[in-house]
Amino acid sequence: MKNRATNRSRTREQITVDRLMENLYIEIKVDIFSRLPFESLLQCRRVCKTWRALLHDLSFAHMLLQHRRLPHFNDYEYHNYSNPVASKMGFLLLGMSSMERLNQLYYGEYDENDEQSFKKLTKINHPPLDMCHSIVGSCNGLVCFSVRHHYVIEDPVYICNPITREYVNLPRFNISIDGKRYLNGRMVSGFGYYPSTNEYKVVRIYYSRDQPFVGRVQVYTLGGTKFLRSRWRNKLKITYILGDRIDLSPGILANGALHWLDEEGMIVAFDLADEEFRVLPLPPCYSPYVSFKLHVLGGCLALVHQRNDKSTEIWTLKKKKKKSRTSYEMKEQDCHSWSWNREFSSAVEIINRWKQPFTITKSGEIVLWYHLHFPERIKSLARYDPKTANLEKLGDLDKVLNYSEARSHINSFVSLKALGEDAKILESTDELD
């Protein structure tokens, strides 16, 4: 009897040890996989069901993102320059080829550690999109598109992960104003991620033609509690006139908030944590008679100042104290922990509506999406060095795309289903599994 009890005890101990070793092996595998180039991960998914399940696990998707953050100046993102994978900058192109009248998705990379810094574009495994689709934003591999309906409304209602091929269609805009259903007006939108709660939020703000000075705000949350998921929530009305009738640029995601310029030149931020709007302080260069444009560079909110003499300044909003929060506080006194810094000034017009900056490299160069129509048609990725004032074209895309828009993008295995959405799977187009 004593021997049997001893054997059972040893068996239980062995099972415990085996489970611990199995968990250890999984952690090692996850760590190794997360450091591989994404092309290798796509091939690993085909090896066996065990590897495929592991690569689609939530913990792996999170770890993979930590290794693929874009270069950032502050601590809000988790970029590590010692990691060769993180030195790559991915971008997404929505473009129409010269042979077709439908948009296709393409993925490209810029790697400053590689002599051939611009990698060839890869056509993404996604069905063609019509001309009514525009990119609202890209967060952790999820891409939000607006879909034009009734000719004027750019409604952010389509979200997908091009790698997992999961997608979801959100309810279209349909709101009652004074007992009537209105769709005649304009809409601005944004797509953001709040890491503290692992929530993705789509924000849309509608201005009716009859009430053009009142914005009706709705928020859709992916992830988080069940109460907030899978429905549009009506928020407060605002009197900020975000964007204008010509420029419906989506909100810029930085510091846990979405940002727009309003018609009076103020910078208005929508905090993804408390879902409140607030006005940010303006940089010293502000003038209502000069051209400004918001971007995100190095993880910071950036304001591009186009002077009357065609020179260019770039200002970034950074926190003063390292221990302060990386998102905006509700208290007015906490605004003083943030300040505008002039990154550089150029005597030439390097950034305008045809030259959109992606990021600032660790060597201080600016990577641009270069799109000109006159005096010659040019579509290219370019690199600008403020020290030498040299603008270098990295890759010519004229032969590939007739029209295109570009966004920074990170490939990932983030699952819409895991976020609580009733996601469907796109049909394969036999391009990239």
GROMACS .gro file of C-alpha atoms in nm:
model
  433
    1MET     CA    1   0.000   0.000   0.000
    2LYS     CA    2   0.282   0.231   0.092
    3ASN     CA    3   0.457   0.163  -0.241
    4ARG     CA    4   0.136   0.235  -0.435
    5ALA     CA    5   0.090   0.566  -0.254
    6THR     CA    6   0.451   0.656  -0.322
    7ASN     CA    7   0.411   0.569  -0.691
    8ARG     CA    8   0.095   0.779  -0.718
    9SER     CA    9   0.276   1.070  -0.553
   10ARG     CA   10   0.566   1.037  -0.796
   11THR     CA   11   0.324   1.017  -1.088
   12ARG     CA   12   0.153   1.340  -0.981
   13GLU     CA   13   0.491   1.508  -0.938
   14GLN     CA   14   0.598   1.391  -1.284
   15ILE     CA   15   0.277   1.522  -1.439
   16THR     CA   16   0.334   1.857  -1.267
   17VAL     CA   17   0.694   1.871  -1.393
   18ASP     CA   18   0.584   1.775  -1.745
   19ARG     CA   19   0.323   2.051  -1.748
   20LEU     CA   20   0.574   2.306  -1.623
   21MET     CA   21   0.822   2.202  -1.891
   22GLU     CA   22   0.550   2.213  -2.156
   23ASN     CA   23   0.457   2.567  -2.052
   24LEU     CA   24   0.824   2.662  -2.054
   25TYR     CA   25   0.867   2.523  -2.405
   26ILE     CA   26   0.562   2.722  -2.520
   27GLU     CA   27   0.704   3.043  -2.371
   28ILE     CA   28   1.036   2.981  -2.545
   29LYS     CA   29   0.861   2.910  -2.875
   30VAL     CA   30   0.649   3.225  -2.844
   31ASP     CA   31   0.959   3.434  -2.772
   32ILE     CA   32   1.143   3.286  -3.072
   33PHE     CA   33   0.846   3.326  -3.306
   34SER     CA   34   0.794   3.688  -3.201
   35ARG     CA   35   1.147   3.775  -3.319
   36LEU     CA   36   1.111   3.624  -3.666
   37PRO     CA   37   1.042   3.833  -3.978
   38PHE     CA   38   0.673   3.836  -4.056
   39GLU     CA   39   0.724   3.653  -4.386
   40SER     CA   40   0.873   3.362  -4.189
   41LEU     CA   41   0.578   3.362  -3.949
   42LEU     CA   42   0.337   3.327  -4.240
   43GLN     CA   43   0.529   3.018  -4.350
   44CYS     CA   44   0.536   2.880  -3.993
   45ARG     CA   45   0.156   2.885  -3.987
   46ARG     CA   46   0.157   2.616  -4.255
   47VAL     CA   47   0.386   2.375  -4.066
   48CYS     CA   48   0.128   2.220  -3.833
   49LYS     CA   49  -0.195   2.292  -3.647
   50THR     CA   50  -0.008   2.332  -3.317
   51TRP     CA   51   0.211   2.611  -3.453
   52ARG     CA   52  -0.084   2.777  -3.623
   53ALA     CA   53  -0.284   2.776  -3.298
   54LEU     CA   54   0.017   2.913  -3.109
   55LEU     CA   55   0.071   3.195  -3.359
   56HIS     CA   56  -0.295   3.297  -3.327
   57ASP     CA   57  -0.290   3.290  -2.946
   58LEU     CA   58  -0.374   3.623  -2.778
   59SER     CA   59  -0.054   3.630  -2.571
   60PHE     CA   60   0.156   3.575  -2.883
   61ALA     CA   61  -0.027   3.850  -3.073
   62HIS     CA   62   0.053   4.087  -2.785
   63MET     CA   63   0.419   3.984  -2.764
   64LEU     CA   64   0.458   4.016  -3.140
   65LEU     CA   65   0.342   4.377  -3.124
   66GLN     CA   66   0.607   4.460  -2.864
   67HIS     CA   67   0.875   4.361  -3.115
   68ARG     CA   68   0.724   4.553  -3.404
   69ARG     CA   69   0.647   4.896  -3.265
   70LEU     CA   70   0.741   5.188  -3.487
   71PRO     CA   71   1.033   5.413  -3.378
   72HIS     CA   72   0.911   5.657  -3.114
   73PHE     CA   73   1.058   5.938  -2.913
   74ASN     CA   74   0.862   5.881  -2.593
   75ASP     CA   75   0.776   5.587  -2.372
   76TYR     CA   76   0.418   5.555  -2.495
   77GLU     CA   77   0.527   5.286  -2.740
   78TYR     CA   78   0.766   5.002  -2.670
   79HIS     CA   79   1.025   5.042  -2.943
   80ASN     CA   80   1.369   4.893  -2.880
   81TYR     CA   81   1.645   4.994  -3.118
   82SER     CA   82   1.851   4.686  -3.023
   83ASN     CA   83   1.583   4.474  -3.187
   84PRO     CA   84   1.657   4.451  -3.563
   85VAL     CA   85   1.294   4.368  -3.644
   86ALA     CA   86   1.174   4.689  -3.477
   87SER     CA   87   1.399   4.901  -3.701
   88LYS     CA   88   1.160   4.827  -3.988
   89MET     CA   89   0.879   5.066  -4.070
   90GLY     CA   90   0.575   4.912  -4.235
   91PHE     CA   91   0.323   5.102  -4.442
   92LEU     CA   92  -0.004   5.024  -4.611
   93LEU     CA   93  -0.105   5.153  -4.955
   94LEU     CA   94  -0.459   5.164  -5.086
   95GLY     CA   95  -0.404   5.208  -5.457
   96MET     CA   96  -0.562   5.163  -5.795
   97SER     CA   97  -0.342   5.002  -6.058
   98SER     CA   98  -0.323   5.156  -6.404
   99MET     CA   99  -0.503   4.850  -6.546
  100GLU     CA  100  -0.798   4.839  -6.305
  101ARG     CA  101  -1.069   5.066  -6.169
  102LEU     CA  102  -1.070   4.901  -5.827
  103ASN     CA  103  -0.846   4.966  -5.528
  104GLN     CA  104  -0.605   4.702  -5.398
  105LEU     CA  105  -0.417   4.688  -5.069
  106TYR     CA  106  -0.036   4.674  -5.076
  107TYR     CA  107   0.219   4.639  -4.799
  108GLY     CA  108   0.573   4.777  -4.804
  109GLU     CA  109   0.861   4.822  -4.562
  110TYR     CA  110   1.139   5.068  -4.498
  111ASP     CA  111   1.441   4.930  -4.309
  112GLU     CA  112   1.708   5.184  -4.222
  113ASN     CA  113   1.948   4.903  -4.122
  114ASP     CA  114   1.939   4.758  -4.474
  115GLU     CA  115   2.131   4.895  -4.774
  116GLN     CA  116   1.820   4.834  -4.984
  117SER     CA  117   1.603   5.027  -4.741
  118PHE     CA  118   1.281   5.015  -4.948
  119LYS     CA  119   1.134   4.669  -4.991
  120LYS     CA  120   0.920   4.569  -5.286
  121LEU     CA  121   0.546   4.618  -5.247
  122THR     CA  122   0.345   4.305  -5.172
  123LYS     CA  123  -0.015   4.278  -5.280
  124ILE     CA  124  -0.224   4.191  -4.974
  125ASN     CA  125  -0.468   3.902  -4.970
  126HIS     CA  126  -0.782   4.113  -4.973
  127PRO     CA  127  -1.064   4.143  -5.227
  128PRO     CA  128  -1.056   4.464  -5.436
  129LEU     CA  129  -1.217   4.772  -5.284
  130ASP     CA  130  -1.417   5.025  -5.483
  131MET     CA  131  -1.336   5.395  -5.499
  132CYS     CA  132  -1.576   5.468  -5.211
  133HIS     CA  133  -1.330   5.326  -4.956
  134SER     CA  134  -1.067   5.536  -4.775
  135ILE     CA  135  -0.830   5.448  -4.491
  136VAL     CA  136  -0.929   5.603  -4.157
  137GLY     CA  137  -0.643   5.453  -3.960
  138SER     CA  138  -0.432   5.149  -3.877
  139CYS     CA  139  -0.375   5.025  -3.520
  140ASN     CA  140  -0.181   4.709  -3.432
  141GLY     CA  141  -0.261   4.545  -3.765
  142LEU     CA  142  -0.631   4.635  -3.767
  143VAL     CA  143  -0.731   4.871  -4.048
  144CYS     CA  144  -1.042   5.090  -4.038
  145PHE     CA  145  -1.194   5.211  -4.365
  146SER     CA  146  -1.459   5.471  -4.429
  147VAL     CA  147  -1.721   5.394  -4.692
  148ARG     CA  148  -1.885   5.677  -4.882
  149HIS     CA  149  -2.261   5.666  -4.911
  150HIS     CA  150  -2.514   5.926  -5.019
  151TYR     CA  151  -2.219   6.084  -5.205
  152VAL     CA  152  -2.092   6.291  -4.912
  153ILE     CA  153  -2.085   6.082  -4.592
  154GLU     CA  154  -1.749   5.913  -4.524
  155ASP     CA  155  -1.872   5.655  -4.272
  156PRO     CA  156  -1.606   5.451  -4.079
  157VAL     CA  157  -1.785   5.117  -4.086
  158TYR     CA  158  -1.541   4.854  -4.218
  159ILE     CA  159  -1.256   4.703  -4.011
  160CYS     CA  160  -1.030   4.417  -4.110
  161ASN     CA  161  -0.700   4.247  -4.035
  162PRO     CA  162  -0.540   4.178  -4.375
  163ILE     CA  163  -0.324   3.900  -4.228
  164THR     CA  164  -0.590   3.696  -4.044
  165ARG     CA  165  -0.849   3.800  -4.309
  166GLU     CA  166  -1.104   3.866  -4.036
  167TYR     CA  167  -1.341   4.156  -4.102
  168VAL     CA  168  -1.647   4.319  -3.953
  169ASN     CA  169  -1.901   4.566  -4.091
  170LEU     CA  170  -2.021   4.817  -3.833
  171PRO     CA  171  -2.373   4.965  -3.842
  172ARG     CA  172  -2.397   5.258  -4.081
  173PHE     CA  173  -2.476   5.607  -3.962
  174ASN     CA  174  -2.845   5.664  -3.901
  175ILE     CA  175  -2.940   5.936  -3.656
  176SER     CA  176  -3.258   6.130  -3.591
  177ILE     CA  177  -3.246   6.510  -3.576
  178ASP     CA  178  -3.570   6.688  -3.491
  179GLY     CA  179  -3.764   6.373  -3.574
  180LYS     CA  180  -3.605   6.336  -3.918
  181ARG     CA  181  -3.339   6.101  -4.049
  182TYR     CA  182  -3.048   6.299  -4.190
  183LEU     CA  183  -2.761   6.187  -4.409
  184ASN     CA  184  -2.704   6.514  -4.591
  185GLY     CA  185  -2.395   6.671  -4.438
  186ARG     CA  186  -2.036   6.573  -4.369
  187MET     CA  187  -1.850   6.346  -4.132
  188VAL     CA  188  -1.503   6.331  -3.977
  189SER     CA  189  -1.376   6.018  -3.806
  190GLY     CA  190  -1.084   5.851  -3.633
  191PHE     CA  191  -0.959   5.509  -3.523
  192GLY     CA  192  -0.750   5.459  -3.211
  193TYR     CA  193  -0.619   5.213  -2.954
  194TYR     CA  194  -0.599   5.254  -2.577
  195PRO     CA  195  -0.346   5.000  -2.437
  196SER     CA  196  -0.446   5.024  -2.069
  197THR     CA  197  -0.782   4.862  -2.144
  198ASN     CA  198  -0.690   4.691  -2.473
  199GLU     CA  199  -0.975   4.875  -2.643
  200TYR     CA  200  -0.998   4.988  -3.003
  201LYS     CA  201  -1.235   5.279  -3.064
  202VAL     CA  202  -1.392   5.418  -3.379
  203VAL     CA  203  -1.510   5.778  -3.349
  204ARG     CA  204  -1.736   5.953  -3.597
  205ILE     CA  205  -1.863   6.311  -3.581
  206TYR     CA  206  -2.152   6.416  -3.803
  207TYR     CA  207  -2.236   6.773  -3.909
  208SER     CA  208  -2.573   6.807  -4.081
  209ARG     CA  209  -2.623   7.062  -4.357
  210ASP     CA  210  -2.898   7.230  -4.156
  211GLN     CA  211  -2.685   7.248  -3.838
  212PRO     CA  212  -2.326   7.276  -3.966
  213PHE     CA  213  -2.190   7.414  -3.637
  214VAL     CA  214  -2.302   7.121  -3.421
  215GLY     CA  215  -2.113   6.793  -3.426
  216ARG     CA  216  -2.291   6.477  -3.312
  217VAL     CA  217  -2.040   6.231  -3.170
  218GLN     CA  218  -2.068   5.852  -3.175
  219VAL     CA  219  -1.817   5.595  -3.045
  220TYR     CA  220  -1.786   5.225  -3.126
  221THR     CA  221  -1.566   5.011  -2.897
  222LEU     CA  222  -1.394   4.685  -2.992
  223GLY     CA  223  -1.279   4.491  -2.687
  224GLY     CA  224  -1.341   4.596  -2.328
  225THR     CA  225  -1.665   4.515  -2.145
  226LYS     CA  226  -1.964   4.353  -2.317
  227PHE     CA  227  -2.180   4.655  -2.230
  228LEU     CA  228  -1.969   4.882  -2.453
  229ARG     CA  229  -1.915   4.641  -2.742
  230SER     CA  230  -2.090   4.591  -3.074
  231ARG     CA  231  -2.290   4.912  -3.084
  232TRP     CA  232  -2.252   5.282  -3.154
  233ARG     CA  233  -2.288   5.496  -2.843
  234ASN     CA  234  -2.415   5.852  -2.871
  235LYS     CA  235  -2.188   6.093  -2.688
  236LEU     CA  236  -2.202   6.465  -2.628
  237LYS     CA  237  -2.260   6.724  -2.897
  238ILE     CA  238  -1.968   6.954  -2.974
  239THR     CA  239  -1.939   7.302  -3.122
  240TYR     CA  240  -1.586   7.251  -3.254
  241ILE     CA  241  -1.596   7.250  -3.634
  242LEU     CA  242  -1.337   6.981  -3.703
  243GLY     CA  243  -1.178   6.983  -4.047
  244ASP     CA  244  -1.355   7.163  -4.328
  245ARG     CA  245  -1.563   7.081  -4.633
  246ILE     CA  246  -1.251   7.007  -4.837
  247ASP     CA  247  -1.021   6.844  -4.582
  248LEU     CA  248  -1.191   6.549  -4.408
  249SER     CA  249  -0.862   6.406  -4.281
  250PRO     CA  250  -0.911   6.140  -4.012
  251GLY     CA  251  -0.808   6.202  -3.655
  252ILE     CA  252  -0.437   6.166  -3.574
  253LEU     CA  253  -0.366   5.909  -3.301
  254ALA     CA  254  -0.101   6.009  -3.044
  255ASN     CA  255  -0.071   6.011  -2.665
  256GLY     CA  256  -0.389   5.810  -2.617
  257ALA     CA  257  -0.606   6.058  -2.807
  258LEU     CA  258  -0.734   6.142  -3.155
  259HIS     CA  259  -0.655   6.492  -3.283
  260TRP     CA  260  -0.805   6.729  -3.537
  261LEU     CA  261  -0.758   7.093  -3.636
  262ASP     CA  262  -1.079   7.292  -3.622
  263GLU     CA  263  -1.178   7.582  -3.847
  264GLU     CA  264  -1.039   7.836  -3.598
  265GLY     CA  265  -0.697   7.670  -3.599
  266MET     CA  266  -0.728   7.509  -3.255
  267ILE     CA  267  -0.600   7.157  -3.189
  268VAL     CA  268  -0.888   6.951  -3.049
  269ALA     CA  269  -0.815   6.615  -2.885
  270PHE     CA  270  -1.058   6.332  -2.807
  271ASP     CA  271  -0.923   6.132  -2.513
  272LEU     CA  272  -0.977   5.760  -2.571
  273ALA     CA  273  -0.978   5.692  -2.196
  274ASP     CA  274  -1.250   5.926  -2.067
  275GLU     CA  275  -1.401   6.004  -2.410
  276GLU     CA  276  -1.387   6.378  -2.349
  277PHE     CA  277  -1.277   6.656  -2.584
  278ARG     CA  278  -1.021   6.916  -2.484
  279VAL     CA  279  -0.828   7.192  -2.658
  280LEU     CA  280  -0.448   7.161  -2.657
  281PRO     CA  281  -0.206   7.453  -2.630
  282LEU     CA  282  -0.069   7.580  -2.960
  283PRO     CA  283   0.302   7.607  -3.046
  284PRO     CA  284   0.468   7.951  -3.057
  285CYS     CA  285   0.464   7.950  -3.436
  286TYR     CA  286   0.085   7.959  -3.454
  287SER     CA  287  -0.082   8.207  -3.688
  288PRO     CA  288  -0.435   8.179  -3.831
  289TYR     CA  289  -0.306   8.293  -4.171
  290VAL     CA  290  -0.048   8.018  -4.220
  291SER     CA  291  -0.090   7.659  -4.333
  292PHE     CA  292  -0.077   7.387  -4.065
  293LYS     CA  293  -0.117   7.011  -4.081
  294LEU     CA  294  -0.126   6.747  -3.807
  295HIS     CA  295   0.075   6.424  -3.829
  296VAL     CA  296   0.224   6.169  -3.592
  297LEU     CA  297   0.604   6.143  -3.604
  298GLY     CA  298   0.817   5.935  -3.372
  299GLY     CA  299   0.507   5.854  -3.166
  300CYS     CA  300   0.450   6.224  -3.095
  301LEU     CA  301   0.181   6.456  -3.218
  302ALA     CA  302   0.347   6.672  -3.482
  303LEU     CA  303   0.238   6.999  -3.635
  304VAL     CA  304   0.382   7.082  -3.977
  305HIS     CA  305   0.407   7.458  -4.020
  306GLN     CA  306   0.418   7.570  -4.383
  307ARG     CA  307   0.542   7.929  -4.387
  308ASN     CA  308   0.453   8.191  -4.647
  309ASP     CA  309   0.807   8.182  -4.785
  310LYS     CA  310   0.758   7.806  -4.855
  311SER     CA  311   0.992   7.706  -4.573
  312THR     CA  312   0.886   7.425  -4.339
  313GLU     CA  313   0.895   7.378  -3.963
  314ILE     CA  314   0.801   7.066  -3.770
  315TRP     CA  315   0.694   7.095  -3.406
  316THR     CA  316   0.626   6.795  -3.181
  317LEU     CA  317   0.432   6.779  -2.855
  318LYS     CA  318   0.627   6.597  -2.583
  319LYS     CA  319   0.596   6.542  -2.211
  320LYS     CA  320   0.849   6.727  -1.996
  321LYS     CA  321   0.879   6.472  -1.714
  322LYS     CA  322   0.954   6.108  -1.779
  323LYS     CA  323   0.734   5.996  -1.490
  324SER     CA  324   0.427   6.186  -1.606
  325ARG     CA  325   0.147   6.006  -1.785
  326THR     CA  326   0.177   5.963  -2.159
  327SER     CA  327  -0.188   6.053  -2.215
  328TYR     CA  328  -0.354   6.386  -2.142
  329GLU     CA  329  -0.484   6.444  -1.789
  330MET     CA  330  -0.825   6.594  -1.711
  331LYS     CA  331  -0.679   6.853  -1.473
  332GLU     CA  332  -0.580   7.183  -1.629
  333GLN     CA  333  -0.252   7.203  -1.435
  334ASP     CA  334  -0.134   6.877  -1.594
  335CYS     CA  335  -0.127   7.044  -1.936
  336HIS     CA  336   0.194   7.214  -1.824
  337SER     CA  337   0.373   6.878  -1.829
  338TRP     CA  338   0.348   6.890  -2.210
  339SER     CA  339   0.538   7.129  -2.436
  340TRP     CA  340   0.593   7.195  -2.806
  341ASN     CA  341   0.945   7.146  -2.939
  342ARG     CA  342   1.070   7.254  -3.280
  343GLU     CA  343   1.235   6.947  -3.432
  344PHE     CA  344   1.381   7.124  -3.732
  345SER     CA  345   1.331   7.400  -3.986
  346SER     CA  346   1.392   7.371  -4.359
  347ALA     CA  347   1.436   7.653  -4.609
  348VAL     CA  348   1.245   7.455  -4.871
  349GLU     CA  349   0.894   7.317  -4.889
  350ILE     CA  350   0.957   6.950  -4.810
  351ILE     CA  351   0.612   6.865  -4.676
  352ASN     CA  352   0.278   6.962  -4.825
  353ARG     CA  353  -0.043   6.793  -4.936
  354TRP     CA  354   0.161   6.583  -5.181
  355LYS     CA  355   0.439   6.488  -4.940
  356GLN     CA  356   0.314   6.309  -4.631
  357PRO     CA  357   0.562   6.218  -4.352
  358PHE     CA  358   0.556   5.870  -4.198
  359THR     CA  359   0.816   5.875  -3.927
  360ILE     CA  360   1.150   6.009  -3.808
  361THR     CA  361   1.430   5.752  -3.805
  362LYS     CA  362   1.677   5.717  -3.518
  363SER     CA  363   1.935   5.899  -3.736
  364GLY     CA  364   1.702   6.200  -3.762
  365GLU     CA  365   1.581   6.152  -4.120
  366ILE     CA  366   1.216   6.189  -4.222
  367VAL     CA  367   1.053   5.916  -4.430
  368LEU     CA  368   0.790   6.058  -4.667
  369TRP     CA  369   0.521   5.930  -4.899
  370TYR     CA  370   0.585   6.142  -5.207
  371HIS     CA  371   0.292   6.200  -5.443
  372LEU     CA  372   0.311   6.472  -5.711
  373HIS     CA  373   0.109   6.541  -6.026
  374PHE     CA  374   0.286   6.853  -6.160
  375PRO     CA  375   0.523   6.930  -6.329
  376GLU     CA  376   0.573   6.553  -6.349
  377ARG     CA  377   0.385   6.262  -6.198
  378ILE     CA  378   0.580   6.103  -5.914
  379LYS     CA  379   0.470   5.843  -5.659
  380SER     CA  380   0.749   5.724  -5.438
  381LEU     CA  381   0.879   5.664  -5.090
  382ALA     CA  382   1.137   5.930  -5.009
  383ARG     CA  383   1.385   6.010  -4.733
  384TYR     CA  384   1.469   6.365  -4.628
  385ASP     CA  385   1.784   6.451  -4.434
  386PRO     CA  386   1.746   6.786  -4.251
  387LYS     CA  387   2.123   6.810  -4.201
  388THR     CA  388   2.201   6.808  -4.573
  389ALA     CA  389   1.858   6.920  -4.707
  390ASN     CA  390   1.874   6.619  -4.938
  391LEU     CA  391   1.551   6.453  -5.054
  392GLU     CA  392   1.624   6.102  -5.181
  393LYS     CA  393   1.370   5.894  -5.369
  394LEU     CA  394   1.372   5.534  -5.244
  395GLY     CA  395   1.134   5.359  -5.482
  396ASP     CA  396   0.932   5.452  -5.791
  397LEU     CA  397   0.571   5.333  -5.775
  398ASP     CA  398   0.435   5.506  -6.087
  399LYS     CA  399   0.427   5.180  -6.281
  400VAL     CA  400   0.239   5.002  -6.002
  401LEU     CA  401  -0.026   5.246  -5.883
  402ASN     CA  402  -0.230   5.509  -6.062
  403TYR     CA  403  -0.381   5.655  -5.745
  404SER     CA  404  -0.301   5.577  -5.384
  405GLU     CA  405  -0.311   5.679  -5.018
  406ALA     CA  406  -0.066   5.558  -4.755
  407ARG     CA  407  -0.067   5.488  -4.379
  408SER     CA  408   0.185   5.351  -4.132
  409HIS     CA  409   0.103   4.989  -4.055
  410ILE     CA  410   0.221   4.693  -3.846
  411ASN     CA  411   0.136   4.338  -3.952
  412SER     CA  412  -0.012   4.138  -3.666
  413PHE     CA  413  -0.234   3.846  -3.567
  414VAL     CA  414  -0.472   4.059  -3.355
  415SER     CA  415  -0.811   3.889  -3.375
  416LEU     CA  416  -1.141   4.072  -3.416
  417LYS     CA  417  -1.321   3.765  -3.281
  418ALA     CA  418  -1.110   3.774  -2.966
  419LEU     CA  419  -1.219   4.136  -2.922
  420GLY     CA  420  -1.580   4.020  -2.909
  421GLU     CA  421  -1.682   4.100  -3.266
  422ASP     CA  422  -1.892   3.874  -3.487
  423ALA     CA  423  -1.616   3.873  -3.746
  424LYS     CA  424  -1.623   3.690  -4.077
  425ILE     CA  425  -1.339   3.556  -4.290
  426LEU     CA  426  -1.253   3.709  -4.626
  427GLU     CA  427  -1.229   3.483  -4.925
  428SER     CA  428  -0.872   3.412  -5.031
  429THR     CA  429  -0.736   3.588  -5.338
  430ASP     CA  430  -0.440   3.351  -5.363
  431GLU     CA  431  -0.187   3.623  -5.298
  432LEU     CA  432  -0.051   3.594  -4.947
  433ASP     CA  433  -0.170   3.348  -4.684
   0.00000   0.00000   0.00000
